[in-house]
CSV table of N, CA and C in Angstrom, one decimal:
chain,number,residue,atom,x,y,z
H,1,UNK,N,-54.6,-37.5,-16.4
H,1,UNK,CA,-54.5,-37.7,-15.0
H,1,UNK,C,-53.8,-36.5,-14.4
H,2,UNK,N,-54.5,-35.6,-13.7
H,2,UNK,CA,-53.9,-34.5,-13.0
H,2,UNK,C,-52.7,-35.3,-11.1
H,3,UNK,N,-51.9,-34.3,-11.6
H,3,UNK,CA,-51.0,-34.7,-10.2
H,3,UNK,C,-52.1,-35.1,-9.3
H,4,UNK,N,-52.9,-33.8,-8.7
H,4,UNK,CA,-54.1,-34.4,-7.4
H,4,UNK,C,-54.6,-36.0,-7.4
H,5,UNK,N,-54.7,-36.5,-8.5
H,5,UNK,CA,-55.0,-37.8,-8.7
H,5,UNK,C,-54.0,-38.6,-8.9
H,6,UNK,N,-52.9,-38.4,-8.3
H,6,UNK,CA,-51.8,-39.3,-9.0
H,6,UNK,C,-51.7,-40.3,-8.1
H,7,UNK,N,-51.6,-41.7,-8.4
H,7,UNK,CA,-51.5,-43.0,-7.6
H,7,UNK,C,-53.1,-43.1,-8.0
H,8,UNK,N,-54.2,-42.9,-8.5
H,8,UNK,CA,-55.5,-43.2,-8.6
H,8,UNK,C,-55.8,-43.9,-9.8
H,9,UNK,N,-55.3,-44.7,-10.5
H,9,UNK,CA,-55.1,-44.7,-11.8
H,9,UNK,C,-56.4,-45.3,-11.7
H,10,UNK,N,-57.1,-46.5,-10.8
H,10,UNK,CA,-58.5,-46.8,-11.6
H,10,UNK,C,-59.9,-46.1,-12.0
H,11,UNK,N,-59.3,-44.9,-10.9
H,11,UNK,CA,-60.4,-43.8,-11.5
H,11,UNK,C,-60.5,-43.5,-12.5
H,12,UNK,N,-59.8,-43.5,-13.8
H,12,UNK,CA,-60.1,-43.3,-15.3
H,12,UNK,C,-60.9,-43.9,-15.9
H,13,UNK,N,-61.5,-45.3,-15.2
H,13,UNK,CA,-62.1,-46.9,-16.1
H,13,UNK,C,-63.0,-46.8,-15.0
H,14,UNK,N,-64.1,-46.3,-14.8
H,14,UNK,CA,-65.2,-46.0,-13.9
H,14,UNK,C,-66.1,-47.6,-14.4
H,15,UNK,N,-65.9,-47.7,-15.4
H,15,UNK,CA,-67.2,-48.9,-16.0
H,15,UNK,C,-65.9,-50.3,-16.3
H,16,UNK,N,-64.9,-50.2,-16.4
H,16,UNK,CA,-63.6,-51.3,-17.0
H,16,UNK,C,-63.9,-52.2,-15.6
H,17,UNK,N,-63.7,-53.8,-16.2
H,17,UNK,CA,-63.2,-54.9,-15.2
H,17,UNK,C,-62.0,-55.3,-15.6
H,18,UNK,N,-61.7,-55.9,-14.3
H,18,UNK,CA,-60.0,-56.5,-14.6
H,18,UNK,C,-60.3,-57.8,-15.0
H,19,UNK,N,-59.6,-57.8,-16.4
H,19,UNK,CA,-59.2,-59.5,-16.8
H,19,UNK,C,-58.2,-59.8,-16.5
H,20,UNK,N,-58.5,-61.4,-15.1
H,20,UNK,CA,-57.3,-61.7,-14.9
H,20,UNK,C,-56.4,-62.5,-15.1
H,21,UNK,N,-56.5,-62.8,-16.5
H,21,UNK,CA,-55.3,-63.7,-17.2
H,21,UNK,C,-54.2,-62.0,-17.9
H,22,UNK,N,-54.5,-61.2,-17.8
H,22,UNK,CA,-54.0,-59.9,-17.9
H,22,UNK,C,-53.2,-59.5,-16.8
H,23,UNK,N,-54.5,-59.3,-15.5
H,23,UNK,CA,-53.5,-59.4,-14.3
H,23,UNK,C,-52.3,-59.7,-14.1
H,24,UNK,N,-52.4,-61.3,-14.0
H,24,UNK,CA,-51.8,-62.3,-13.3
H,24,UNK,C,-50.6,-61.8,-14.4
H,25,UNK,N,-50.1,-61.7,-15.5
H,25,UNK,CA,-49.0,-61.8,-16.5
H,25,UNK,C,-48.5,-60.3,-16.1
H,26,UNK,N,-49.5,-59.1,-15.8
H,26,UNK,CA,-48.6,-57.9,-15.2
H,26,UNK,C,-48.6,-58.3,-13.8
H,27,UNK,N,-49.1,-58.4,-12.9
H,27,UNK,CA,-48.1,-59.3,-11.5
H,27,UNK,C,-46.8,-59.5,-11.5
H,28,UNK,N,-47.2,-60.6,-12.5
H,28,UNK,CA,-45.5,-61.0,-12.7
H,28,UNK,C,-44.3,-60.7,-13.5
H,29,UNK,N,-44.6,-59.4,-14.2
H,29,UNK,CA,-43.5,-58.4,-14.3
H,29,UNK,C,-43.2,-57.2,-13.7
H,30,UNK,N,-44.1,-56.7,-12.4
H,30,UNK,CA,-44.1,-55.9,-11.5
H,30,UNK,C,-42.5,-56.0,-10.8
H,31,UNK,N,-41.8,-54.7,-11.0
H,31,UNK,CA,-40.3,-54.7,-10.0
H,31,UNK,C,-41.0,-53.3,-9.4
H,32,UNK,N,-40.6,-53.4,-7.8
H,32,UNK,CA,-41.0,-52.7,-6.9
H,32,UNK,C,-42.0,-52.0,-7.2
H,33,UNK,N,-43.0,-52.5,-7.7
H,33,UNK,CA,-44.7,-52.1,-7.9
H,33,UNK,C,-44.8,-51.2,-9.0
H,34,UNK,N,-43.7,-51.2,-9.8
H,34,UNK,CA,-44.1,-50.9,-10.7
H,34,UNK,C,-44.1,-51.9,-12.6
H,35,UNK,N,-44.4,-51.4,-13.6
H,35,UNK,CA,-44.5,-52.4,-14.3
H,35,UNK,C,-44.1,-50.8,-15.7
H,36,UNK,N,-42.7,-51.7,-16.4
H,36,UNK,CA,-41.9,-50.9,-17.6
H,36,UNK,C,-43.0,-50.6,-18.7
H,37,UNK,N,-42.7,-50.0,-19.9
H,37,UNK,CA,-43.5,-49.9,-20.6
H,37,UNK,C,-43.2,-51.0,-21.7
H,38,UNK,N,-41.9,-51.3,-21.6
H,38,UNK,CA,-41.2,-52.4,-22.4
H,38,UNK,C,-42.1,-53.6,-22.0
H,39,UNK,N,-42.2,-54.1,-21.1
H,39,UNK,CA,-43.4,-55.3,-20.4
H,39,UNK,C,-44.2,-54.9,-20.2
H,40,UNK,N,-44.8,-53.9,-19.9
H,40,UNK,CA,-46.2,-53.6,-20.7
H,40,UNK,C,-46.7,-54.5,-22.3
H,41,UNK,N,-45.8,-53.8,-23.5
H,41,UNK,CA,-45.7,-54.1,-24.5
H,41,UNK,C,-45.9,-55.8,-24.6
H,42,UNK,N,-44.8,-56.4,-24.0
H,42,UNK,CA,-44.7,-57.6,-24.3
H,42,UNK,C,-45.9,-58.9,-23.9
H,43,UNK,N,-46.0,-58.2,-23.0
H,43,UNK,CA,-47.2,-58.8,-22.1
H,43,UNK,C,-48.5,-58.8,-23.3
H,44,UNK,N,-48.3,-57.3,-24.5
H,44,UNK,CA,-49.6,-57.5,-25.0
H,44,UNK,C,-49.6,-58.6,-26.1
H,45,UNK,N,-48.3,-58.0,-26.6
H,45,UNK,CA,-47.8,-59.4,-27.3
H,45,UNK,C,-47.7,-61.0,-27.5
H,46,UNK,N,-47.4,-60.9,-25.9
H,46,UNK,CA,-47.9,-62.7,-25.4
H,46,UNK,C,-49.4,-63.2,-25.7
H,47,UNK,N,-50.3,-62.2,-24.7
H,47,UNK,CA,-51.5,-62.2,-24.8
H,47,UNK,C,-52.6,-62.1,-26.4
H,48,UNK,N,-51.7,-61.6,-26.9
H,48,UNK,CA,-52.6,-61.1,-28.0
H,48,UNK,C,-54.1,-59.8,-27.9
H,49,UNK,N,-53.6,-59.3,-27.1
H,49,UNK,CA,-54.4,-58.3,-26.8
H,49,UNK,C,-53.8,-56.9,-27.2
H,50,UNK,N,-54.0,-56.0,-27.4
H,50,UNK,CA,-54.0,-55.0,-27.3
H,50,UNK,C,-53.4,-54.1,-26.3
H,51,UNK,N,-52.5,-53.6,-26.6
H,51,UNK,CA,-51.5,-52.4,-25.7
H,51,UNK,C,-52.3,-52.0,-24.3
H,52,UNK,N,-53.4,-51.0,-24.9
H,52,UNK,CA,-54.6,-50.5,-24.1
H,52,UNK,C,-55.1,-51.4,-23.3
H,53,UNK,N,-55.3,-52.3,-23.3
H,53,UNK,CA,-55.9,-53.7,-22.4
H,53,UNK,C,-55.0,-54.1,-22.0
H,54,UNK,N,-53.9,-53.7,-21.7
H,54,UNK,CA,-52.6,-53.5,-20.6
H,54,UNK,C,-52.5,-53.0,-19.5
H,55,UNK,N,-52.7,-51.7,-20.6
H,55,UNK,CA,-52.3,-50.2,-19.3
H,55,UNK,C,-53.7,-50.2,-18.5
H,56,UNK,N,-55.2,-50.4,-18.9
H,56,UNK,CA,-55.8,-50.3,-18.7
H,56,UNK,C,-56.0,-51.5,-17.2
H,57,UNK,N,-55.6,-52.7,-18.0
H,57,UNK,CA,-55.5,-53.6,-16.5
H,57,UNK,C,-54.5,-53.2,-15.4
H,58,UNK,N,-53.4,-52.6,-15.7
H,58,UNK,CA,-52.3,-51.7,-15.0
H,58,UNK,C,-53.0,-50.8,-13.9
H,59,UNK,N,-54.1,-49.7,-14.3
H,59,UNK,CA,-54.8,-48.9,-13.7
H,59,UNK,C,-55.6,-49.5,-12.8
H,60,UNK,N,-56.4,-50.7,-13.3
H,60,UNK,CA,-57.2,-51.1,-12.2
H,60,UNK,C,-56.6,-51.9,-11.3
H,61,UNK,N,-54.8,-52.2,-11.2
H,61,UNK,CA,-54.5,-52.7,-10.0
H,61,UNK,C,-53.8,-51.6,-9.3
H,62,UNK,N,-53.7,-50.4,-9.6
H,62,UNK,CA,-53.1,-49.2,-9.0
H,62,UNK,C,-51.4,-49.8,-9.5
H,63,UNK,N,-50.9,-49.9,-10.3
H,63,UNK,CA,-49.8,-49.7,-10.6
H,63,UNK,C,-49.0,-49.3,-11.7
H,64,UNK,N,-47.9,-48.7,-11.4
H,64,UNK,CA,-48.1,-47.4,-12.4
H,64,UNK,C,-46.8,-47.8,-13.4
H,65,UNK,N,-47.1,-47.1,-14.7
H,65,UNK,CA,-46.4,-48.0,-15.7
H,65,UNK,C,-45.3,-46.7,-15.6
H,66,UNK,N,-44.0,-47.6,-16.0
H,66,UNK,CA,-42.7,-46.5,-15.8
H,66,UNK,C,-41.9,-46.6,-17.5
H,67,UNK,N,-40.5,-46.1,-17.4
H,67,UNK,CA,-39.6,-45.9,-18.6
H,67,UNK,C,-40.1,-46.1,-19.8
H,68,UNK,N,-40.8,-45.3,-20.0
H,68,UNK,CA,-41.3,-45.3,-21.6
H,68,UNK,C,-40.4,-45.5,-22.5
H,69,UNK,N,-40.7,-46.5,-23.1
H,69,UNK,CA,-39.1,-46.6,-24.7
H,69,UNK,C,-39.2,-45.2,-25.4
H,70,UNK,N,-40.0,-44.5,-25.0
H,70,UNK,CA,-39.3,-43.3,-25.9
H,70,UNK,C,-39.1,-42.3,-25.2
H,71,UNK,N,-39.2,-42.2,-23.9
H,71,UNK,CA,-38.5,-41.3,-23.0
H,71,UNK,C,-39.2,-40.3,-22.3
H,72,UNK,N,-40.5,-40.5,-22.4
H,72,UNK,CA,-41.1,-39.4,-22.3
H,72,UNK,C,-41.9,-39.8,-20.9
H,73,UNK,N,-41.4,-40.5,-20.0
H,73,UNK,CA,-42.2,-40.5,-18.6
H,73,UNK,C,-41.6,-42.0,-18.0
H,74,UNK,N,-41.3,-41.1,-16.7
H,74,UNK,CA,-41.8,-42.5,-15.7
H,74,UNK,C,-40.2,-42.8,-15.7
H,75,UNK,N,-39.4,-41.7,-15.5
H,75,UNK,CA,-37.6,-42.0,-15.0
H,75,UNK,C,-37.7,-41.0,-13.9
H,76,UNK,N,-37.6,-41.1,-12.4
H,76,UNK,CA,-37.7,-40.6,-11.6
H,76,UNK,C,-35.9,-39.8,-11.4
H,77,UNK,N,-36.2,-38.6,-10.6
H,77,UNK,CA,-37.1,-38.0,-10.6
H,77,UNK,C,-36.9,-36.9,-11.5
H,78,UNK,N,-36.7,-36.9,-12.5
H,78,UNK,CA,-36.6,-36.2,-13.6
H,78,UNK,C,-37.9,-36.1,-14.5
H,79,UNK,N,-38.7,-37.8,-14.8
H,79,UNK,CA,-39.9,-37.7,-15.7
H,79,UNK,C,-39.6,-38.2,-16.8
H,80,UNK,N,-39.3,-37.3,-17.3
H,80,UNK,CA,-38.8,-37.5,-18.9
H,80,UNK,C,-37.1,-37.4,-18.9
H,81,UNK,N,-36.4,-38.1,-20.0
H,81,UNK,CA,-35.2,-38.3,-20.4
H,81,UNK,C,-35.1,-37.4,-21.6
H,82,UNK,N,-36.0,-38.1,-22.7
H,82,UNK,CA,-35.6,-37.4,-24.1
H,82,UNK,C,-35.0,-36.1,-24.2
H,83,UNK,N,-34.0,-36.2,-24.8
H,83,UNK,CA,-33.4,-34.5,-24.9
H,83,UNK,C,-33.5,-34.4,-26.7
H,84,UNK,N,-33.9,-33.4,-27.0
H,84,UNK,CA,-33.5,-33.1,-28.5
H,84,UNK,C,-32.4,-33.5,-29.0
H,85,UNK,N,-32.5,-33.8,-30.1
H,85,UNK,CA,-31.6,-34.4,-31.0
H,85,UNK,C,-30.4,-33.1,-31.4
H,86,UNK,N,-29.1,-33.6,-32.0
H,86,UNK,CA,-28.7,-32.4,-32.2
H,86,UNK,C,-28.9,-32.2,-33.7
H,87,UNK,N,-29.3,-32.5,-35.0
H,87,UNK,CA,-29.6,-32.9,-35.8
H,87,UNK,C,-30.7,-33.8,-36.6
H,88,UNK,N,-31.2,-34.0,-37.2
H,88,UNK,CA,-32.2,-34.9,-37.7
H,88,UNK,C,-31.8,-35.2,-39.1
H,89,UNK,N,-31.4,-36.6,-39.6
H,89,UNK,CA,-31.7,-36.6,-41.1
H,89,UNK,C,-32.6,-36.2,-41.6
H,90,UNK,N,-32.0,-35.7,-43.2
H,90,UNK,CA,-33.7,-35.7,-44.1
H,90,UNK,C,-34.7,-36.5,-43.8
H,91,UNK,N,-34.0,-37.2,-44.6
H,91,UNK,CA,-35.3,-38.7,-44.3
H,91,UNK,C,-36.1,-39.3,-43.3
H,92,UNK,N,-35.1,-39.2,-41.8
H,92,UNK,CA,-36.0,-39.4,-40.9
H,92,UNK,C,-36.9,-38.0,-40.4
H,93,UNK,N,-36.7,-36.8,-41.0
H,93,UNK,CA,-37.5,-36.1,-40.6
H,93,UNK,C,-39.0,-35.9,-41.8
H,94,UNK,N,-38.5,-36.6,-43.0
H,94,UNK,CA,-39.5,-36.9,-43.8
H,94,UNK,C,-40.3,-37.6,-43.7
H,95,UNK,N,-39.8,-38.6,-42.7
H,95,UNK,CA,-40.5,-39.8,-42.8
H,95,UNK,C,-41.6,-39.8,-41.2
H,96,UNK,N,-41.1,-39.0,-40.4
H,96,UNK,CA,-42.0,-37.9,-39.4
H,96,UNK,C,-42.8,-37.6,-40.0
H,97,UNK,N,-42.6,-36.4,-40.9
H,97,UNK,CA,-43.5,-35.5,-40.9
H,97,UNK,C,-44.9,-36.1,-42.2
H,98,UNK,N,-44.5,-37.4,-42.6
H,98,UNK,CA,-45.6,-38.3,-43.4
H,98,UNK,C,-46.2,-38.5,-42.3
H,99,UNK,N,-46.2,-39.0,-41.4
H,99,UNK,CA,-47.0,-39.3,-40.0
H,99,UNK,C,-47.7,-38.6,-39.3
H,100,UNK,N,-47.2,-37.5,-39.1
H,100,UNK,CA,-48.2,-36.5,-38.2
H,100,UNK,C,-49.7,-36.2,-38.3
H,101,UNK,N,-50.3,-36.0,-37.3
H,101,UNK,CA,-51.8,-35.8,-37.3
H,101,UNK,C,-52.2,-34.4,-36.6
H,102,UNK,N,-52.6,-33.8,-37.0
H,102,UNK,CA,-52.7,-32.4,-36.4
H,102,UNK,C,-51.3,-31.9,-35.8
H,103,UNK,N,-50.3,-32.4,-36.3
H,103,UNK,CA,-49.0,-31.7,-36.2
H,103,UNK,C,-48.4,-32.6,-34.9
H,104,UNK,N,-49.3,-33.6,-35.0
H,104,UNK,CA,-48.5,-34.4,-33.5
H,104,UNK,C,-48.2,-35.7,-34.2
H,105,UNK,N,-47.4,-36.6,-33.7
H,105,UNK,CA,-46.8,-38.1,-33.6
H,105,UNK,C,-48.0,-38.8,-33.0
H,106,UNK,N,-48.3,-39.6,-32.9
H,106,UNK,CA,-48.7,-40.8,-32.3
H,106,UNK,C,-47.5,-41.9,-32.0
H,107,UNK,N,-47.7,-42.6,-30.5
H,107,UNK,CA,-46.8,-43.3,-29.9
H,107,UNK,C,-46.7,-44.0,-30.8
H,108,UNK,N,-47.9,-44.6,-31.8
H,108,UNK,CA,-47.9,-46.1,-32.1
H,108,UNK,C,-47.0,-45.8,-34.0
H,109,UNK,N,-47.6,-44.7,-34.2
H,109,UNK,CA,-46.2,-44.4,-35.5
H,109,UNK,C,-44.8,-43.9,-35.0
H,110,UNK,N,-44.7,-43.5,-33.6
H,110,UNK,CA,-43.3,-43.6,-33.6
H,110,UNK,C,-42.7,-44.9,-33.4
H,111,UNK,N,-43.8,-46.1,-32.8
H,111,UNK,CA,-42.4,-47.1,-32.7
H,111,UNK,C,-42.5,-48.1,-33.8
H,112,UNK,N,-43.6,-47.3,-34.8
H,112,UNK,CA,-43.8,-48.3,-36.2
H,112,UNK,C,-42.3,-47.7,-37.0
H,113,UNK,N,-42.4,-46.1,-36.6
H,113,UNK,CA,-41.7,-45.7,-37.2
H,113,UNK,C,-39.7,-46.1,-36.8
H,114,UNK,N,-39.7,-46.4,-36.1
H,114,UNK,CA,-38.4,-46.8,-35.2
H,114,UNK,C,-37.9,-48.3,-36.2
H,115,UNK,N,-39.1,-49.1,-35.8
H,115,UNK,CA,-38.8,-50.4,-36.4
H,115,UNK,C,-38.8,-50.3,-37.9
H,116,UNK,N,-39.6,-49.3,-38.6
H,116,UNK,CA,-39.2,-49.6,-40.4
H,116,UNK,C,-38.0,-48.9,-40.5
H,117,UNK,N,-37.5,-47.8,-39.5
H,117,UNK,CA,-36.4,-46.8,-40.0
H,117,UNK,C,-35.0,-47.8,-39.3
H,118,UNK,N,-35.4,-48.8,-38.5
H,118,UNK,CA,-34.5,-49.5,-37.6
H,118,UNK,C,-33.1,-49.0,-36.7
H,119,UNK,N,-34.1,-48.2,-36.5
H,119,UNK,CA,-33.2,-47.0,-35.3
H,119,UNK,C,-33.5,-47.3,-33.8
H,120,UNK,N,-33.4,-46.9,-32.9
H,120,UNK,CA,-34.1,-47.1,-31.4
H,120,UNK,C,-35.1,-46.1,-31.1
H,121,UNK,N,-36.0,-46.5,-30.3
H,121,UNK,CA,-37.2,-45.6,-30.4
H,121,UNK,C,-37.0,-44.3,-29.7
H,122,UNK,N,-35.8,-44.2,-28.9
H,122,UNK,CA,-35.3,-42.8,-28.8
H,122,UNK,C,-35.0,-41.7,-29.4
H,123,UNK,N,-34.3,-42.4,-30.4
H,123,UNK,CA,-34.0,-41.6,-32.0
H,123,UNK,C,-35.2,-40.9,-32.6
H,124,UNK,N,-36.4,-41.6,-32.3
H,124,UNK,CA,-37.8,-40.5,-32.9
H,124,UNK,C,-37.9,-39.5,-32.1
H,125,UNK,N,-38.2,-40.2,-31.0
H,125,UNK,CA,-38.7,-39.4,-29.8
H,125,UNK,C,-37.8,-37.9,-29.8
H,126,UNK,N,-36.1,-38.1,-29.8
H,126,UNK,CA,-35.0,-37.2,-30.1
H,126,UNK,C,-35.4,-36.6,-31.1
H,127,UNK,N,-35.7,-37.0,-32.3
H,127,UNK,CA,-35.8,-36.0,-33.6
H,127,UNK,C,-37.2,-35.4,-33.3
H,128,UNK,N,-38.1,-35.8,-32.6
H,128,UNK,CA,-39.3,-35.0,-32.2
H,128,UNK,C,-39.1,-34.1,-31.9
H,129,UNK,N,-38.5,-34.4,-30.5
H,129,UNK,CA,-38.1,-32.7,-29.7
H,129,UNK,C,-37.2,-31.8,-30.4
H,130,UNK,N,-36.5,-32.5,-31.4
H,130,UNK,CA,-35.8,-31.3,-32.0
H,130,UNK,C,-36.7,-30.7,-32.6
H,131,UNK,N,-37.4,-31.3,-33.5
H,131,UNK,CA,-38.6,-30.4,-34.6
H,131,UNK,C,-39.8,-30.4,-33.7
H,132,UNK,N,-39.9,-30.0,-32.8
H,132,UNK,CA,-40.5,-29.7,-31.8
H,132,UNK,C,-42.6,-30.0,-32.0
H,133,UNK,N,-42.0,-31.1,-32.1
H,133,UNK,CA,-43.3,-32.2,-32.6
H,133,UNK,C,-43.8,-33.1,-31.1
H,134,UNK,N,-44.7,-32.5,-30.4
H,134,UNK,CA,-45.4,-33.6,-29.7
H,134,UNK,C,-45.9,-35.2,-30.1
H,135,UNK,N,-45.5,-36.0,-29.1
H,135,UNK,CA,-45.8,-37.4,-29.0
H,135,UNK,C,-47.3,-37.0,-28.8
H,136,UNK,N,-48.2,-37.9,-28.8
H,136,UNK,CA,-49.6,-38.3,-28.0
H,136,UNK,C,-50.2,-39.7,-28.4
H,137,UNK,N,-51.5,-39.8,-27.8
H,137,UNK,CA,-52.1,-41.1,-27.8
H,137,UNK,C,-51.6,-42.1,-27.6
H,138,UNK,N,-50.7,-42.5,-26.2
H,138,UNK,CA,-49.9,-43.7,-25.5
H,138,UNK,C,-50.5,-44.3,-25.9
H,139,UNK,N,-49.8,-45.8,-26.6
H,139,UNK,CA,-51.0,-47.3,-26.5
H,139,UNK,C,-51.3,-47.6,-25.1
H,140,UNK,N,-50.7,-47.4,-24.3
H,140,UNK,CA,-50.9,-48.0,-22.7
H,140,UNK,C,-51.8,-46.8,-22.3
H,141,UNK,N,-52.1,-45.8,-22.8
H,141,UNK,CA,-53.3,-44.7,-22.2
H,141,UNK,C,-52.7,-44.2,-21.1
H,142,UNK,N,-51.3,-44.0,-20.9
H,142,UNK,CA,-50.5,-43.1,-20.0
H,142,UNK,C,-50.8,-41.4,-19.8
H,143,UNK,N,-51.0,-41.1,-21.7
H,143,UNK,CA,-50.9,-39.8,-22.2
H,143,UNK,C,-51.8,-39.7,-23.5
């Protein structure tokens, strides 16, 4: 999503319909029109659906998902939070660098990776930017 487009989110899903038992459950964790990424999550969890079938019903109501648990968008007006780590253990940078895919993270192994390493999902995101490893492939299709 380029800036020019920004606030357009259903323009991504040209062919997507809104399921509204999806809706209705992001509705109602909407604070001032927007919806966390933390309730994002949970919402998919309740439902049993899929992250993407979130964000994606997100877009088609025009509302825009914020505070990413790993820091990487949607804290105004700065964007991003994550600052590099000062440091990284071995292990957790081992246990990174098993993960990577063309030299990038995926959102969904950093917070796999958070919950086996039992750290907060900032701590990845932090040891990313230190070893200067991009995030990609949001489950919510943010990024």
């Amino acid at each position: 999503m380029t800036r020019e487009n920004k606030g357009h989110f259903a323009q991504k899903h040209t062919d997507a319909r809104l399921n509204e038992k999806i809706a209705q459950a992001i509705r109602s964790e909407v604070i001032e029109g927007e919806l966390f990424c933390a309730n994002a999550f949970k919402i998919a969890g309740d439902l049993s659906v899929k992250p993407g079938d979130v964000g994606r019903n997100a877009d088609l109501l025009e509302i825009p998902i914020v505070k990413c648990q790993l820091g990487l968008f949607g804290y105004p007006p700065q964007g991003k939070v994550v600052k590099p780590a000062e440091s990284v253990a071995t292990d957790l940078e081992e246990a990174i660098q098993k993960e990577l895919v063309n030299g990038r993270l995926s959102c969904a192994a950093a917070l796999t990776l958070a919950a086996k390493c039992k750290v907060p999902k900032m701590v990845i995101s932090s040891a990313c930017e230190k070893m200067r490893i991009k995030i990609n492939f949001c489950q919510l299709g943010t990024f």
